[in-house]
């Protein structure tokens, strides 16, 4: 198990002290080869614990994020969200009390693993099996080994692109598990079936959704997320309680840097606005 603690100078505070205060999360690698029985694969799983976790007795809400290679510690070939730095900044502002679980993606099989549809032009989608792993295997272990707030209103899932798509389906298929969705630039172009699935969504308990898209992404990106928002909000007339915040960045591109900039605002909306 790997641990990493960094030190920040905050507005110069602590720069002249022998032991400056660190607001960075503690990064633990649960395993480099964590077993995914539903997919017969292994994967690196990381946990980012909030500043002060070791000296506290508190329990914390949890956010599960896909594409762990692109989230922190240098990131992948396309950049990274730098969530360790963003969580440190949020902690300074009193909004860092959250556990983030980062699941590495399947490299060249990423698209299939994040596709919830059985048939795709790339092959058979494994998204349903992947979600079963999150719900039936990973979440119970995280809840067992860390001080988590286990109920749905404290549990979120999120990602970008295909990771955003599978996060939508996590909320649609397991509304009793995930009460918060962080959806960045979702790949809604994969199939129109997702809109019909959204129409059938029903959850009598509140679900918070932060939805983001960039105006400089694919030609249909903004229209697709606006359509999804409209469909889900229509469900409120039938008793479903969906609270959606949609933000469109006119200059936003389909890149990690833009999702990194959006991460703090999304986290604040989902977990700390009250």
PDB file of C-alpha atoms in Angstrom, residues 17-265:
ATOM      1  CA  UNK A  17       7.718  27.417   9.739  1.00  0.00           C
ATOM      2  CA  UNK A  18       9.566  24.206  10.414  1.00  0.00           C
ATOM      3  CA  UNK A  19       6.447  22.071   9.828  1.00  0.00           C
ATOM      4  CA  UNK A  20       4.194  23.785   7.288  1.00  0.00           C
ATOM      5  CA  UNK A  21       0.588  22.601   7.112  1.00  0.00           C
ATOM      6  CA  UNK A  22      -0.269  20.186   4.305  1.00  0.00           C
ATOM      7  CA  UNK A  23      -3.750  20.252   2.803  1.00  0.00           C
ATOM      8  CA  UNK A  24      -3.083  17.584   0.194  1.00  0.00           C
ATOM      9  CA  UNK A  25      -5.063  14.353   0.224  1.00  0.00           C
ATOM     10  CA  UNK A  26      -3.249  11.180   1.160  1.00  0.00           C
ATOM     11  CA  UNK A  27      -3.030   8.853  -1.838  1.00  0.00           C
ATOM     12  CA  UNK A  28      -3.188   5.134  -1.146  1.00  0.00           C
ATOM     13  CA  UNK A  29      -2.862   2.477  -3.807  1.00  0.00           C
ATOM     14  CA  UNK A  30      -5.178  -0.304  -2.620  1.00  0.00           C
ATOM     15  CA  UNK A  31      -3.705  -2.665  -5.204  1.00  0.00           C
ATOM     16  CA  UNK A  32      -1.910  -2.498  -8.528  1.00  0.00           C
ATOM     17  CA  UNK A  33      -3.734  -5.655  -9.609  1.00  0.00           C
ATOM     18  CA  UNK A  34      -7.124  -5.521  -7.886  1.00  0.00           C
ATOM     19  CA  UNK A  35      -9.279  -8.453  -8.979  1.00  0.00           C
ATOM     20  CA  UNK A  36     -12.436  -7.687 -10.996  1.00  0.00           C
ATOM     21  CA  UNK A  37     -14.259 -11.043 -10.911  1.00  0.00           C
ATOM     22  CA  UNK A  38     -17.135  -9.852 -13.108  1.00  0.00           C
ATOM     23  CA  UNK A  39     -14.710  -9.112 -15.957  1.00  0.00           C
ATOM     24  CA  UNK A  40     -11.947 -11.583 -15.108  1.00  0.00           C
ATOM     25  CA  UNK A  41      -9.463  -8.714 -15.158  1.00  0.00           C
ATOM     26  CA  UNK A  42      -7.180  -6.877 -12.755  1.00  0.00           C
ATOM     27  CA  UNK A  43      -6.807  -3.162 -12.262  1.00  0.00           C
ATOM     28  CA  UNK A  44      -5.089  -0.510 -10.146  1.00  0.00           C
ATOM     29  CA  UNK A  45      -7.426   1.028  -7.583  1.00  0.00           C
ATOM     30  CA  UNK A  46      -6.422   4.195  -5.692  1.00  0.00           C
ATOM     31  CA  UNK A  47      -8.025   6.035  -2.808  1.00  0.00           C
ATOM     32  CA  UNK A  48      -7.508   9.722  -2.055  1.00  0.00           C
ATOM     33  CA  UNK A  49      -8.189  10.366   1.622  1.00  0.00           C
ATOM     34  CA  UNK A  50      -9.020  13.891   2.775  1.00  0.00           C
ATOM     35  CA  UNK A  51      -6.623  16.105   4.665  1.00  0.00           C
ATOM     36  CA  UNK A  52      -6.887  15.177   8.342  1.00  0.00           C
ATOM     37  CA  UNK A  53      -8.318  11.698   7.789  1.00  0.00           C
ATOM     38  CA  UNK A  54      -5.741   9.949  10.004  1.00  0.00           C
ATOM     39  CA  UNK A  55      -6.263  12.300  12.937  1.00  0.00           C
ATOM     40  CA  UNK A  56     -10.049  12.345  12.669  1.00  0.00           C
ATOM     41  CA  UNK A  57     -12.836   9.970  13.667  1.00  0.00           C
ATOM     42  CA  UNK A  58     -15.238  11.388  11.088  1.00  0.00           C
ATOM     43  CA  UNK A  59     -16.925   9.439   8.329  1.00  0.00           C
ATOM     44  CA  UNK A  60     -16.862  10.870   4.819  1.00  0.00           C
ATOM     45  CA  UNK A  61     -18.908  10.888   1.608  1.00  0.00           C
ATOM     46  CA  UNK A  62     -17.397   9.039  -1.344  1.00  0.00           C
ATOM     47  CA  UNK A  63     -16.965   9.791  -5.046  1.00  0.00           C
ATOM     48  CA  UNK A  64     -16.029   6.973  -7.436  1.00  0.00           C
ATOM     49  CA  UNK A  65     -14.185   8.227 -10.525  1.00  0.00           C
ATOM     50  CA  UNK A  66     -13.272   6.301 -13.675  1.00  0.00           C
ATOM     51  CA  UNK A  67     -10.100   6.659 -15.757  1.00  0.00           C
ATOM     52  CA  UNK A  68      -7.793   6.682 -12.744  1.00  0.00           C
ATOM     53  CA  UNK A  69      -4.702   7.049 -14.962  1.00  0.00           C
ATOM     54  CA  UNK A  70      -5.885  10.528 -15.947  1.00  0.00           C
ATOM     55  CA  UNK A  71      -6.843  11.902 -12.529  1.00  0.00           C
ATOM     56  CA  UNK A  72      -3.688  12.704 -10.538  1.00  0.00           C
ATOM     57  CA  UNK A  73       0.062  12.288 -10.075  1.00  0.00           C
ATOM     58  CA  UNK A  74       1.125  13.339 -13.554  1.00  0.00           C
ATOM     59  CA  UNK A  75      -1.740  11.668 -15.359  1.00  0.00           C
ATOM     60  CA  UNK A  76      -1.887   9.864 -18.670  1.00  0.00           C
ATOM     61  CA  UNK A  77      -0.793  10.717 -22.208  1.00  0.00           C
ATOM     62  CA  UNK A  78      -3.621  13.242 -22.656  1.00  0.00           C
ATOM     63  CA  UNK A  79      -3.006  15.120 -19.416  1.00  0.00           C
ATOM     64  CA  UNK A  80      -4.827  14.780 -16.116  1.00  0.00           C
ATOM     65  CA  UNK A  81      -7.480  16.339 -13.893  1.00  0.00           C
ATOM     66  CA  UNK A  82      -4.970  17.038 -11.080  1.00  0.00           C
ATOM     67  CA  UNK A  83      -7.636  16.148  -8.545  1.00  0.00           C
ATOM     68  CA  UNK A  84      -5.034  15.900  -5.767  1.00  0.00           C
ATOM     69  CA  UNK A  85      -4.231  19.581  -6.271  1.00  0.00           C
ATOM     70  CA  UNK A  86      -7.897  20.533  -6.632  1.00  0.00           C
ATOM     71  CA  UNK A  87      -8.811  18.644  -3.446  1.00  0.00           C
ATOM     72  CA  UNK A  88      -6.029  20.455  -1.607  1.00  0.00           C
ATOM     73  CA  UNK A  89      -7.397  23.820  -2.756  1.00  0.00           C
ATOM     74  CA  UNK A  90     -10.916  22.804  -1.736  1.00  0.00           C
ATOM     75  CA  UNK A  91      -9.672  21.627   1.655  1.00  0.00           C
ATOM     76  CA  UNK A  92      -8.253  25.077   2.347  1.00  0.00           C
ATOM     77  CA  UNK A  93     -11.748  26.447   1.713  1.00  0.00           C
ATOM     78  CA  UNK A  94     -13.356  23.865   4.004  1.00  0.00           C
ATOM     79  CA  UNK A  95     -14.700  21.687   1.184  1.00  0.00           C
ATOM     80  CA  UNK A  96     -12.199  18.842   1.113  1.00  0.00           C
ATOM     81  CA  UNK A  97     -13.934  16.318   3.358  1.00  0.00           C
ATOM     82  CA  UNK A  98     -14.510  13.599   0.793  1.00  0.00           C
ATOM     83  CA  UNK A  99     -12.966  10.253  -0.119  1.00  0.00           C
ATOM     84  CA  UNK A 100     -12.259   9.782  -3.836  1.00  0.00           C
ATOM     85  CA  UNK A 101     -11.864   6.282  -5.257  1.00  0.00           C
ATOM     86  CA  UNK A 102     -10.049   6.189  -8.619  1.00  0.00           C
ATOM     87  CA  UNK A 103     -10.443   3.124 -10.838  1.00  0.00           C
ATOM     88  CA  UNK A 104      -7.957   2.737 -13.687  1.00  0.00           C
ATOM     89  CA  UNK A 105      -9.462   2.121 -17.121  1.00  0.00           C
ATOM     90  CA  UNK A 106      -8.901  -0.917 -19.358  1.00  0.00           C
ATOM     91  CA  UNK A 107      -6.496   0.758 -21.788  1.00  0.00           C
ATOM     92  CA  UNK A 108      -7.320  -0.475 -25.324  1.00  0.00           C
ATOM     93  CA  UNK A 109     -10.541  -2.126 -24.053  1.00  0.00           C
ATOM     94  CA  UNK A 110     -11.736   1.052 -22.345  1.00  0.00           C
ATOM     95  CA  UNK A 111     -14.564   1.812 -24.784  1.00  0.00           C
ATOM     96  CA  UNK A 112     -16.059  -1.672 -24.477  1.00  0.00           C
ATOM     97  CA  UNK A 113     -15.709  -1.723 -20.700  1.00  0.00           C
ATOM     98  CA  UNK A 114     -17.546   1.590 -20.397  1.00  0.00           C
ATOM     99  CA  UNK A 115     -20.259   0.721 -22.913  1.00  0.00           C
ATOM    100  CA  UNK A 116     -23.481  -0.384 -21.188  1.00  0.00           C
ATOM    101  CA  UNK A 117     -24.875  -1.695 -24.473  1.00  0.00           C
ATOM    102  CA  UNK A 118     -24.506  -5.350 -25.390  1.00  0.00           C
ATOM    103  CA  UNK A 119     -23.857  -4.738 -29.081  1.00  0.00           C
ATOM    104  CA  UNK A 120     -21.516  -2.015 -30.336  1.00  0.00           C
ATOM    105  CA  UNK A 121     -19.553  -1.532 -33.546  1.00  0.00           C
ATOM    106  CA  UNK A 122     -16.403  -2.284 -31.516  1.00  0.00           C
ATOM    107  CA  UNK A 123     -17.732  -5.544 -30.048  1.00  0.00           C
ATOM    108  CA  UNK A 124     -19.681  -6.627 -26.974  1.00  0.00           C
ATOM    109  CA  UNK A 125     -20.031  -3.961 -24.308  1.00  0.00           C
ATOM    110  CA  UNK A 126     -19.048  -4.876 -20.747  1.00  0.00           C
ATOM    111  CA  UNK A 127     -20.492  -1.813 -19.024  1.00  0.00           C
ATOM    112  CA  UNK A 128     -23.105  -3.748 -17.053  1.00  0.00           C
ATOM    113  CA  UNK A 129     -20.454  -6.104 -15.671  1.00  0.00           C
ATOM    114  CA  UNK A 130     -18.241  -3.139 -14.805  1.00  0.00           C
ATOM    115  CA  UNK A 131     -21.064  -1.491 -12.878  1.00  0.00           C
ATOM    116  CA  UNK A 132     -21.742  -4.738 -11.011  1.00  0.00           C
ATOM    117  CA  UNK A 133     -18.089  -4.667  -9.978  1.00  0.00           C
ATOM    118  CA  UNK A 134     -18.466  -1.150  -8.609  1.00  0.00           C
ATOM    119  CA  UNK A 135     -21.641  -1.940  -6.696  1.00  0.00           C
ATOM    120  CA  UNK A 136     -21.131  -5.543  -5.574  1.00  0.00           C
ATOM    121  CA  UNK A 137     -17.362  -5.790  -5.100  1.00  0.00           C
ATOM    122  CA  UNK A 138     -15.577  -2.454  -4.809  1.00  0.00           C
ATOM    123  CA  UNK A 139     -18.035  -0.346  -2.811  1.00  0.00           C
ATOM    124  CA  UNK A 140     -18.492  -2.970  -0.055  1.00  0.00           C
ATOM    125  CA  UNK A 141     -14.704  -3.216   0.353  1.00  0.00           C
ATOM    126  CA  UNK A 142     -14.260   0.558   0.456  1.00  0.00           C
ATOM    127  CA  UNK A 143     -17.055   0.826   3.038  1.00  0.00           C
ATOM    128  CA  UNK A 144     -15.455  -1.943   5.098  1.00  0.00           C
ATOM    129  CA  UNK A 145     -11.928  -0.552   5.149  1.00  0.00           C
ATOM    130  CA  UNK A 146     -12.522   3.210   5.301  1.00  0.00           C
ATOM    131  CA  UNK A 147     -14.745   5.492   7.351  1.00  0.00           C
ATOM    132  CA  UNK A 148     -17.401   6.177   4.728  1.00  0.00           C
ATOM    133  CA  UNK A 149     -20.944   7.505   4.775  1.00  0.00           C
ATOM    134  CA  UNK A 150     -22.489   4.528   3.013  1.00  0.00           C
ATOM    135  CA  UNK A 151     -25.960   5.721   2.006  1.00  0.00           C
ATOM    136  CA  UNK A 152     -26.848   6.854  -1.505  1.00  0.00           C
ATOM    137  CA  UNK A 153     -27.103  10.534  -0.615  1.00  0.00           C
ATOM    138  CA  UNK A 154     -23.379  10.478   0.238  1.00  0.00           C
ATOM    139  CA  UNK A 155     -22.233   8.300  -2.668  1.00  0.00           C
ATOM    140  CA  UNK A 156     -21.368   9.621  -6.107  1.00  0.00           C
ATOM    141  CA  UNK A 157     -19.903   8.409  -9.367  1.00  0.00           C
ATOM    142  CA  UNK A 158     -18.374  10.379 -12.190  1.00  0.00           C
ATOM    143  CA  UNK A 159     -16.216  10.596 -15.250  1.00  0.00           C
ATOM    144  CA  UNK A 160     -15.677  12.152 -18.642  1.00  0.00           C
ATOM    145  CA  UNK A 161     -16.407  11.056 -22.209  1.00  0.00           C
ATOM    146  CA  UNK A 162     -17.082   7.283 -22.055  1.00  0.00           C
ATOM    147  CA  UNK A 163     -16.549   7.564 -18.298  1.00  0.00           C
ATOM    148  CA  UNK A 164     -19.356  10.105 -18.273  1.00  0.00           C
ATOM    149  CA  UNK A 165     -21.592   7.746 -20.231  1.00  0.00           C
ATOM    150  CA  UNK A 166     -21.100   4.819 -17.847  1.00  0.00           C
ATOM    151  CA  UNK A 167     -21.648   7.176 -14.899  1.00  0.00           C
ATOM    152  CA  UNK A 168     -25.059   8.104 -16.289  1.00  0.00           C
ATOM    153  CA  UNK A 169     -25.916   4.424 -16.443  1.00  0.00           C
ATOM    154  CA  UNK A 170     -24.641   3.901 -12.912  1.00  0.00           C
ATOM    155  CA  UNK A 171     -27.269   6.396 -11.802  1.00  0.00           C
ATOM    156  CA  UNK A 172     -29.999   4.963 -14.032  1.00  0.00           C
ATOM    157  CA  UNK A 173     -29.399   1.312 -13.071  1.00  0.00           C
ATOM    158  CA  UNK A 174     -28.419   1.740  -9.418  1.00  0.00           C
ATOM    159  CA  UNK A 175     -30.302   4.778  -8.101  1.00  0.00           C
ATOM    160  CA  UNK A 176     -30.447   3.201  -4.638  1.00  0.00           C
ATOM    161  CA  UNK A 177     -26.617   3.216  -4.556  1.00  0.00           C
ATOM    162  CA  UNK A 178     -25.594   6.440  -6.304  1.00  0.00           C
ATOM    163  CA  UNK A 179     -27.317   9.674  -5.398  1.00  0.00           C
ATOM    164  CA  UNK A 180     -24.787  12.004  -7.045  1.00  0.00           C
ATOM    165  CA  UNK A 181     -23.529  12.007 -10.646  1.00  0.00           C
ATOM    166  CA  UNK A 182     -20.608  14.045 -12.013  1.00  0.00           C
ATOM    167  CA  UNK A 183     -20.967  13.907 -15.804  1.00  0.00           C
ATOM    168  CA  UNK A 184     -18.406  15.650 -18.008  1.00  0.00           C
ATOM    169  CA  UNK A 185     -18.706  15.597 -21.825  1.00  0.00           C
ATOM    170  CA  UNK A 186     -20.535  12.245 -21.958  1.00  0.00           C
ATOM    171  CA  UNK A 187     -20.358  10.121 -25.118  1.00  0.00           C
ATOM    172  CA  UNK A 188     -24.103  10.246 -25.736  1.00  0.00           C
ATOM    173  CA  UNK A 189     -23.506   9.747 -29.457  1.00  0.00           C
ATOM    174  CA  UNK A 190     -22.892   6.034 -28.838  1.00  0.00           C
ATOM    175  CA  UNK A 191     -26.604   5.243 -29.143  1.00  0.00           C
ATOM    176  CA  UNK A 192     -29.971   7.035 -28.975  1.00  0.00           C
ATOM    177  CA  UNK A 193     -31.171   4.255 -26.640  1.00  0.00           C
ATOM    178  CA  UNK A 194     -29.819   6.173 -23.681  1.00  0.00           C
ATOM    179  CA  UNK A 195     -32.609   8.723 -24.006  1.00  0.00           C
ATOM    180  CA  UNK A 196     -35.237   5.999 -23.791  1.00  0.00           C
ATOM    181  CA  UNK A 197     -33.502   4.587 -20.726  1.00  0.00           C
ATOM    182  CA  UNK A 198     -33.555   8.048 -19.163  1.00  0.00           C
ATOM    183  CA  UNK A 199     -37.274   8.318 -19.883  1.00  0.00           C
ATOM    184  CA  UNK A 200     -37.821   5.118 -17.885  1.00  0.00           C
ATOM    185  CA  UNK A 201     -35.745   6.354 -14.948  1.00  0.00           C
ATOM    186  CA  UNK A 202     -37.644   6.709 -11.691  1.00  0.00           C
ATOM    187  CA  UNK A 203     -36.202   7.597  -8.302  1.00  0.00           C
ATOM    188  CA  UNK A 204     -38.386   8.943  -5.502  1.00  0.00           C
ATOM    189  CA  UNK A 205     -35.315  10.122  -3.577  1.00  0.00           C
ATOM    190  CA  UNK A 206     -33.273  13.171  -4.631  1.00  0.00           C
ATOM    191  CA  UNK A 207     -30.549  12.657  -7.222  1.00  0.00           C
ATOM    192  CA  UNK A 208     -28.049  15.465  -7.831  1.00  0.00           C
ATOM    193  CA  UNK A 209     -26.433  15.664 -11.261  1.00  0.00           C
ATOM    194  CA  UNK A 210     -23.694  18.011 -12.421  1.00  0.00           C
ATOM    195  CA  UNK A 211     -23.595  18.012 -16.210  1.00  0.00           C
ATOM    196  CA  UNK A 212     -20.874  19.743 -18.216  1.00  0.00           C
ATOM    197  CA  UNK A 213     -20.095  20.123 -21.912  1.00  0.00           C
ATOM    198  CA  UNK A 214     -17.774  22.240 -24.013  1.00  0.00           C
ATOM    199  CA  UNK A 215     -18.853  24.242 -27.025  1.00  0.00           C
ATOM    200  CA  UNK A 216     -15.681  23.305 -28.899  1.00  0.00           C
ATOM    201  CA  UNK A 217     -16.206  19.541 -28.678  1.00  0.00           C
ATOM    202  CA  UNK A 218     -18.153  17.412 -31.164  1.00  0.00           C
ATOM    203  CA  UNK A 219     -20.842  19.148 -33.169  1.00  0.00           C
ATOM    204  CA  UNK A 220     -23.654  17.433 -31.220  1.00  0.00           C
ATOM    205  CA  UNK A 221     -22.192  17.534 -27.706  1.00  0.00           C
ATOM    206  CA  UNK A 222     -24.068  20.561 -26.376  1.00  0.00           C
ATOM    207  CA  UNK A 223     -27.350  19.558 -27.982  1.00  0.00           C
ATOM    208  CA  UNK A 224     -27.040  16.026 -26.584  1.00  0.00           C
ATOM    209  CA  UNK A 225     -26.484  17.100 -22.978  1.00  0.00           C
ATOM    210  CA  UNK A 226     -29.272  19.663 -23.214  1.00  0.00           C
ATOM    211  CA  UNK A 227     -31.607  16.927 -24.466  1.00  0.00           C
ATOM    212  CA  UNK A 228     -30.591  14.617 -21.619  1.00  0.00           C
ATOM    213  CA  UNK A 229     -31.183  17.375 -19.071  1.00  0.00           C
ATOM    214  CA  UNK A 230     -34.623  18.096 -20.512  1.00  0.00           C
ATOM    215  CA  UNK A 231     -35.656  14.419 -20.426  1.00  0.00           C
ATOM    216  CA  UNK A 232     -34.508  13.914 -16.850  1.00  0.00           C
ATOM    217  CA  UNK A 233     -36.146  17.109 -15.623  1.00  0.00           C
ATOM    218  CA  UNK A 234     -39.397  16.050 -17.262  1.00  0.00           C
ATOM    219  CA  UNK A 235     -39.326  13.027 -14.949  1.00  0.00           C
ATOM    220  CA  UNK A 236     -39.789  15.386 -11.997  1.00  0.00           C
ATOM    221  CA  UNK A 237     -43.416  15.778 -13.069  1.00  0.00           C
ATOM    222  CA  UNK A 238     -43.861  12.064 -12.373  1.00  0.00           C
ATOM    223  CA  UNK A 239     -42.383  12.145  -8.879  1.00  0.00           C
ATOM    224  CA  UNK A 240     -38.731  11.594  -9.705  1.00  0.00           C
ATOM    225  CA  UNK A 241     -36.550  14.078  -7.834  1.00  0.00           C
ATOM    226  CA  UNK A 242     -33.686  15.101 -10.089  1.00  0.00           C
ATOM    227  CA  UNK A 243     -31.685  18.232  -9.417  1.00  0.00           C
ATOM    228  CA  UNK A 244     -29.472  19.052 -12.423  1.00  0.00           C
ATOM    229  CA  UNK A 245     -26.872  21.756 -12.815  1.00  0.00           C
ATOM    230  CA  UNK A 246     -25.835  22.141 -16.472  1.00  0.00           C
ATOM    231  CA  UNK A 247     -22.828  24.227 -17.415  1.00  0.00           C
ATOM    232  CA  UNK A 248     -21.733  24.885 -20.972  1.00  0.00           C
ATOM    233  CA  UNK A 249     -18.276  26.316 -21.554  1.00  0.00           C
ATOM    234  CA  UNK A 250     -18.414  27.892 -25.031  1.00  0.00           C
ATOM    235  CA  UNK A 251     -14.652  27.435 -25.443  1.00  0.00           C
ATOM    236  CA  UNK A 252     -14.439  24.006 -23.795  1.00  0.00           C
ATOM    237  CA  UNK A 253     -12.634  21.202 -25.626  1.00  0.00           C
ATOM    238  CA  UNK A 254     -12.774  17.436 -25.145  1.00  0.00           C
ATOM    239  CA  UNK A 255      -9.651  17.451 -22.983  1.00  0.00           C
ATOM    240  CA  UNK A 256      -8.575  16.650 -19.422  1.00  0.00           C
ATOM    241  CA  UNK A 257      -7.503  20.250 -18.736  1.00  0.00           C
ATOM    242  CA  UNK A 258     -11.062  21.526 -19.117  1.00  0.00           C
ATOM    243  CA  UNK A 259     -12.473  18.737 -16.939  1.00  0.00           C
ATOM    244  CA  UNK A 260      -9.848  19.575 -14.324  1.00  0.00           C
ATOM    245  CA  UNK A 261     -11.036  23.175 -14.230  1.00  0.00           C
ATOM    246  CA  UNK A 262     -14.640  22.022 -13.827  1.00  0.00           C
ATOM    247  CA  UNK A 263     -13.964  19.479 -11.092  1.00  0.00           C
ATOM    248  CA  UNK A 264     -13.983  21.857  -8.067  1.00  0.00           C
ATOM    249  CA  UNK A 265     -17.252  23.519  -9.110  1.00  0.00           C
TER     250      UNK A 265
END
